[in-house]
XYZ file of C-alpha atoms in Angstrom:
306
model
C 240.361 45.039 15.493
C 241.996 42.932 18.164
C 241.805 45.807 20.637
C 238.044 46.220 20.020
C 237.523 42.481 20.585
C 239.405 42.636 23.896
C 237.333 45.600 25.021
C 234.043 43.913 24.130
C 234.867 40.685 25.991
C 234.411 42.153 29.532
C 231.123 43.718 28.458
C 229.886 40.344 27.204
C 230.933 38.699 30.462
C 229.178 41.370 32.513
C 226.022 40.934 30.442
C 226.098 37.164 30.896
C 226.639 37.567 34.639
C 223.684 39.951 34.832
C 221.481 37.532 32.871
C 222.483 34.635 35.126
C 221.768 36.611 38.302
C 218.450 37.815 36.892
C 217.556 34.236 35.931
C 218.286 32.976 39.449
C 216.296 35.792 41.071
C 213.320 35.336 38.741
C 213.397 31.569 39.312
C 213.292 32.109 43.073
C 210.448 34.590 42.653
C 208.542 32.127 40.453
C 208.985 29.380 43.056
C 207.814 31.790 45.751
C 204.655 32.499 43.724
C 203.961 28.838 42.899
C 204.350 27.515 46.452
C 200.935 28.796 47.681
C 199.170 27.114 44.746
C 200.891 23.807 45.499
C 199.855 24.115 49.143
C 196.262 24.905 48.142
C 196.113 21.941 45.781
C 197.580 19.567 48.351
C 195.170 20.769 51.038
C 192.161 20.346 48.757
C 193.090 16.666 48.281
C 193.718 16.003 51.987
C 191.231 14.578 54.447
C 189.892 16.836 57.169
C 191.238 14.505 59.872
C 194.776 14.695 58.474
C 194.564 18.484 58.277
C 193.326 18.719 61.853
C 196.082 16.498 63.196
C 199.082 17.404 61.034
C 198.204 20.779 59.544
C 199.076 21.836 56.016
C 201.669 20.041 53.919
C 202.931 20.126 50.345
C 201.817 16.546 49.814
C 198.500 15.058 51.003
C 199.103 12.966 54.131
C 195.789 11.198 53.610
C 194.413 11.503 50.074
C 190.725 12.362 49.952
C 188.206 13.742 47.449
C 185.761 14.741 50.187
C 186.203 18.446 49.469
C 185.389 18.022 45.791
C 182.504 15.669 46.635
C 181.160 18.403 48.896
C 181.442 20.969 46.081
C 179.895 18.551 43.600
C 176.877 18.262 45.888
C 176.547 22.039 45.590
C 177.262 22.072 41.842
C 174.030 23.911 40.997
C 174.822 26.765 43.395
C 178.485 26.891 42.379
C 177.556 26.710 38.697
C 175.194 29.672 39.113
C 177.922 31.606 40.925
C 180.370 30.758 38.149
C 177.934 31.945 35.486
C 177.325 35.199 37.357
C 181.090 35.709 37.691
C 181.621 35.178 33.960
C 178.800 37.574 33.027
C 180.061 40.267 35.415
C 183.664 39.847 34.235
C 182.819 40.000 30.524
C 180.386 42.921 30.762
C 182.574 44.823 33.215
C 185.777 44.301 31.236
C 184.251 45.381 27.923
C 182.671 48.448 29.543
C 185.941 49.261 31.284
C 187.893 49.073 28.009
C 185.411 51.283 26.162
C 185.290 53.974 28.846
C 189.041 53.906 29.480
C 189.988 54.182 25.802
C 187.339 56.849 25.146
C 188.691 58.942 28.004
C 192.309 58.424 26.945
C 191.743 59.380 23.301
C 190.946 63.099 23.795
C 193.709 63.360 26.416
C 196.182 62.180 23.765
C 195.065 64.859 21.303
C 197.222 67.975 21.420
C 194.441 70.020 19.817
C 191.854 69.198 22.510
C 191.090 72.517 24.198
C 190.194 71.186 27.663
C 192.847 68.488 27.751
C 194.620 69.801 30.877
C 191.342 70.323 32.728
C 190.243 66.727 32.265
C 193.752 65.464 33.025
C 193.640 67.357 36.346
C 190.206 65.927 37.165
C 191.512 62.433 36.407
C 194.623 62.885 38.535
C 192.563 64.395 41.374
C 190.658 61.134 41.748
C 193.951 59.324 42.381
C 194.682 61.530 45.405
C 191.217 61.998 46.912
C 187.945 60.099 47.161
C 184.731 60.373 49.121
C 185.268 57.211 51.138
C 183.240 54.042 51.507
C 180.321 55.566 53.403
C 179.685 58.312 50.850
C 180.058 55.827 47.985
C 177.609 53.412 49.575
C 174.995 56.148 50.127
C 175.321 57.392 46.538
C 175.124 53.955 44.934
C 172.215 52.740 47.058
C 170.154 55.913 47.632
C 170.645 57.722 44.324
C 171.438 55.012 41.770
C 169.530 52.213 43.566
C 171.863 49.424 42.438
C 171.593 47.281 45.572
C 170.765 43.642 44.787
C 171.214 44.194 41.042
C 173.943 42.959 38.733
C 175.122 46.563 38.323
C 176.256 46.532 41.953
C 178.905 44.012 40.881
C 180.013 46.079 37.871
C 179.808 49.810 38.586
C 181.367 50.593 42.001
C 185.142 50.805 42.077
C 186.165 48.872 38.978
C 184.601 50.690 36.034
C 187.622 52.854 35.229
C 191.054 53.459 36.732
C 193.014 56.693 36.386
C 196.342 54.922 35.944
C 194.878 52.749 33.196
C 193.689 55.860 31.358
C 197.170 57.355 31.582
C 198.712 54.131 30.311
C 196.425 54.069 27.270
C 197.049 57.759 26.623
C 200.815 57.209 26.717
C 200.461 54.324 24.298
C 198.469 56.496 21.886
C 201.103 59.237 22.039
C 204.079 56.923 21.636
C 202.814 54.520 18.975
C 200.181 56.241 16.835
C 201.632 59.167 14.858
C 199.501 62.281 14.713
C 200.014 62.333 10.945
C 197.712 59.304 10.669
C 194.949 61.226 12.452
C 195.509 64.228 10.176
C 195.324 62.005 7.101
C 192.053 60.525 8.358
C 190.730 64.040 8.892
C 191.553 64.944 5.296
C 189.673 61.839 4.164
C 186.579 63.094 5.983
C 186.685 60.935 9.129
C 185.208 62.383 12.308
C 186.523 61.797 15.837
C 184.333 58.748 16.414
C 185.516 57.210 13.143
C 189.170 57.927 13.988
C 188.739 56.328 17.395
C 186.914 53.233 16.122
C 188.916 52.630 12.902
C 192.403 53.805 13.854
C 193.003 54.130 17.606
C 191.345 50.913 18.762
C 192.790 48.554 16.076
C 196.316 49.953 16.593
C 196.233 49.688 20.387
C 195.797 45.933 20.775
C 198.744 45.390 23.209
C 197.717 48.063 25.704
C 194.039 47.145 25.415
C 194.956 43.541 26.177
C 196.906 44.681 29.215
C 194.113 46.900 30.543
C 191.582 44.195 29.757
C 193.520 41.660 31.820
C 193.760 44.077 34.748
C 190.032 44.777 34.564
C 189.128 41.101 34.197
C 191.270 40.140 37.195
C 189.687 42.916 39.214
C 186.147 41.791 38.409
C 186.910 38.086 38.773
C 188.523 38.477 42.200
C 186.205 41.181 43.538
C 184.165 40.152 46.564
C 183.768 43.513 48.327
C 180.968 44.773 46.064
C 179.023 41.598 46.732
C 179.629 41.988 50.450
C 178.409 45.602 50.513
C 175.602 45.634 47.982
C 174.352 42.056 47.498
C 172.156 40.061 49.870
C 170.315 38.044 47.211
C 172.049 34.658 46.975
C 171.078 34.375 43.291
C 173.490 37.234 42.517
C 176.493 35.755 44.334
C 179.703 35.459 42.334
C 182.189 32.672 42.995
C 184.335 34.969 45.155
C 181.364 36.134 47.210
C 180.284 32.525 47.662
C 183.805 31.644 48.823
C 183.747 34.543 51.306
C 180.364 33.455 52.664
C 181.586 29.865 52.927
C 184.637 30.994 54.890
C 182.470 33.121 57.193
C 180.142 30.186 57.845
C 183.077 27.933 58.628
C 184.538 30.515 61.005
C 181.153 30.861 62.714
C 180.829 27.118 63.217
C 184.416 26.840 64.466
C 183.933 29.671 66.959
C 181.694 27.505 69.126
C 179.335 30.375 69.805
C 176.370 28.359 68.595
C 174.783 25.684 70.749
C 172.790 24.235 67.904
C 173.490 20.536 67.759
C 172.703 20.331 64.066
C 175.266 23.048 63.295
C 177.927 21.183 65.243
C 177.156 17.971 63.399
C 177.240 19.798 60.081
C 180.641 21.220 60.890
C 182.062 17.846 61.863
C 180.887 16.226 58.644
C 181.992 19.101 56.407
C 185.485 19.216 54.831
C 186.006 22.790 55.957
C 189.662 23.532 55.131
C 189.681 21.278 52.079
C 186.485 22.851 50.748
C 187.913 26.338 51.065
C 191.035 25.375 49.155
C 189.095 23.392 46.558
C 186.783 26.274 45.719
C 189.780 28.629 45.600
C 191.431 26.298 43.078
C 188.258 26.225 40.996
C 188.020 30.025 41.142
C 191.533 30.680 39.777
C 191.576 27.998 37.055
C 190.097 30.194 34.273
C 192.665 32.944 34.882
C 195.513 30.429 34.840
C 194.248 29.022 31.540
C 193.815 32.405 29.815
C 197.011 34.128 30.965
C 199.564 32.178 28.832
C 197.735 33.107 25.620
C 197.906 36.861 26.260
C 201.295 37.068 27.981
C 203.120 38.428 24.913
C 200.651 41.273 24.377
C 200.560 41.933 28.121
C 204.327 42.477 28.363
C 204.380 44.688 25.267
C 201.478 46.799 26.510
C 203.050 47.249 29.940
C 206.441 48.292 28.521
C 205.160 50.675 25.855
C 202.129 52.002 27.719
C 204.171 52.785 30.807
C 206.562 55.074 28.890
C 205.701 58.736 29.137
C 204.521 60.064 25.810
């Protein structure tokens, strides 16, 4: 007994040392991730004169609410962009979850005859794609989605191959095939098995995929840049991109318009950019803590090969 205790003591010490090192490394990584947000927040509360003279700092040199006053003056436009972002994120995320889980379900079934064929097609899309030009021509000339809300939902973010594989692995590892067989004996069809068994039992991985999809839609500005010219369809990220482009244009000095120069001087350019970035990420920061547990579980289990 004493010998076993002596042998276990070094193992306990090694485990504690590993935990301490991991804690230090993760703390440094967390600080590294938080620093940009602190800098953004400080810049949004700094005056434009202080930013021009002293640059960025982690504490406002000259406290000012000019950036937020500027955004408040555009509250109707920003509110519309926020509403469009929420609609696109909700509709896109729900559609993404449905399509992803529907594709993953037959791939997880050993008795599906064309399982390998569809798995190859899915994997092929990871390696090859038609490129931006071909995608743009197809979406605009064939599907005619330009300047519609579908331009913000369909291209690029509707389904990801790796997400399908993650859901499939979760199905294989956590939902015994005997449950599906029992449902078959009770008279359930494939749609009933999917809706009443697969979806309710896959909450962790669905939460994980849903977060990935929601982040993708919330932060996406490229679809708006390529397919949207109607300002009424701008999302908050597209509006931020347009604001940054306008600021860069005014700062370039290529325009001789006196009114544009005056507008630039009176506008809290750097502070406004940081303020709208802070506003854009607030919903994600508020939602993430509530789904962190399911997110970690879904990542760990769904990433294991089934």
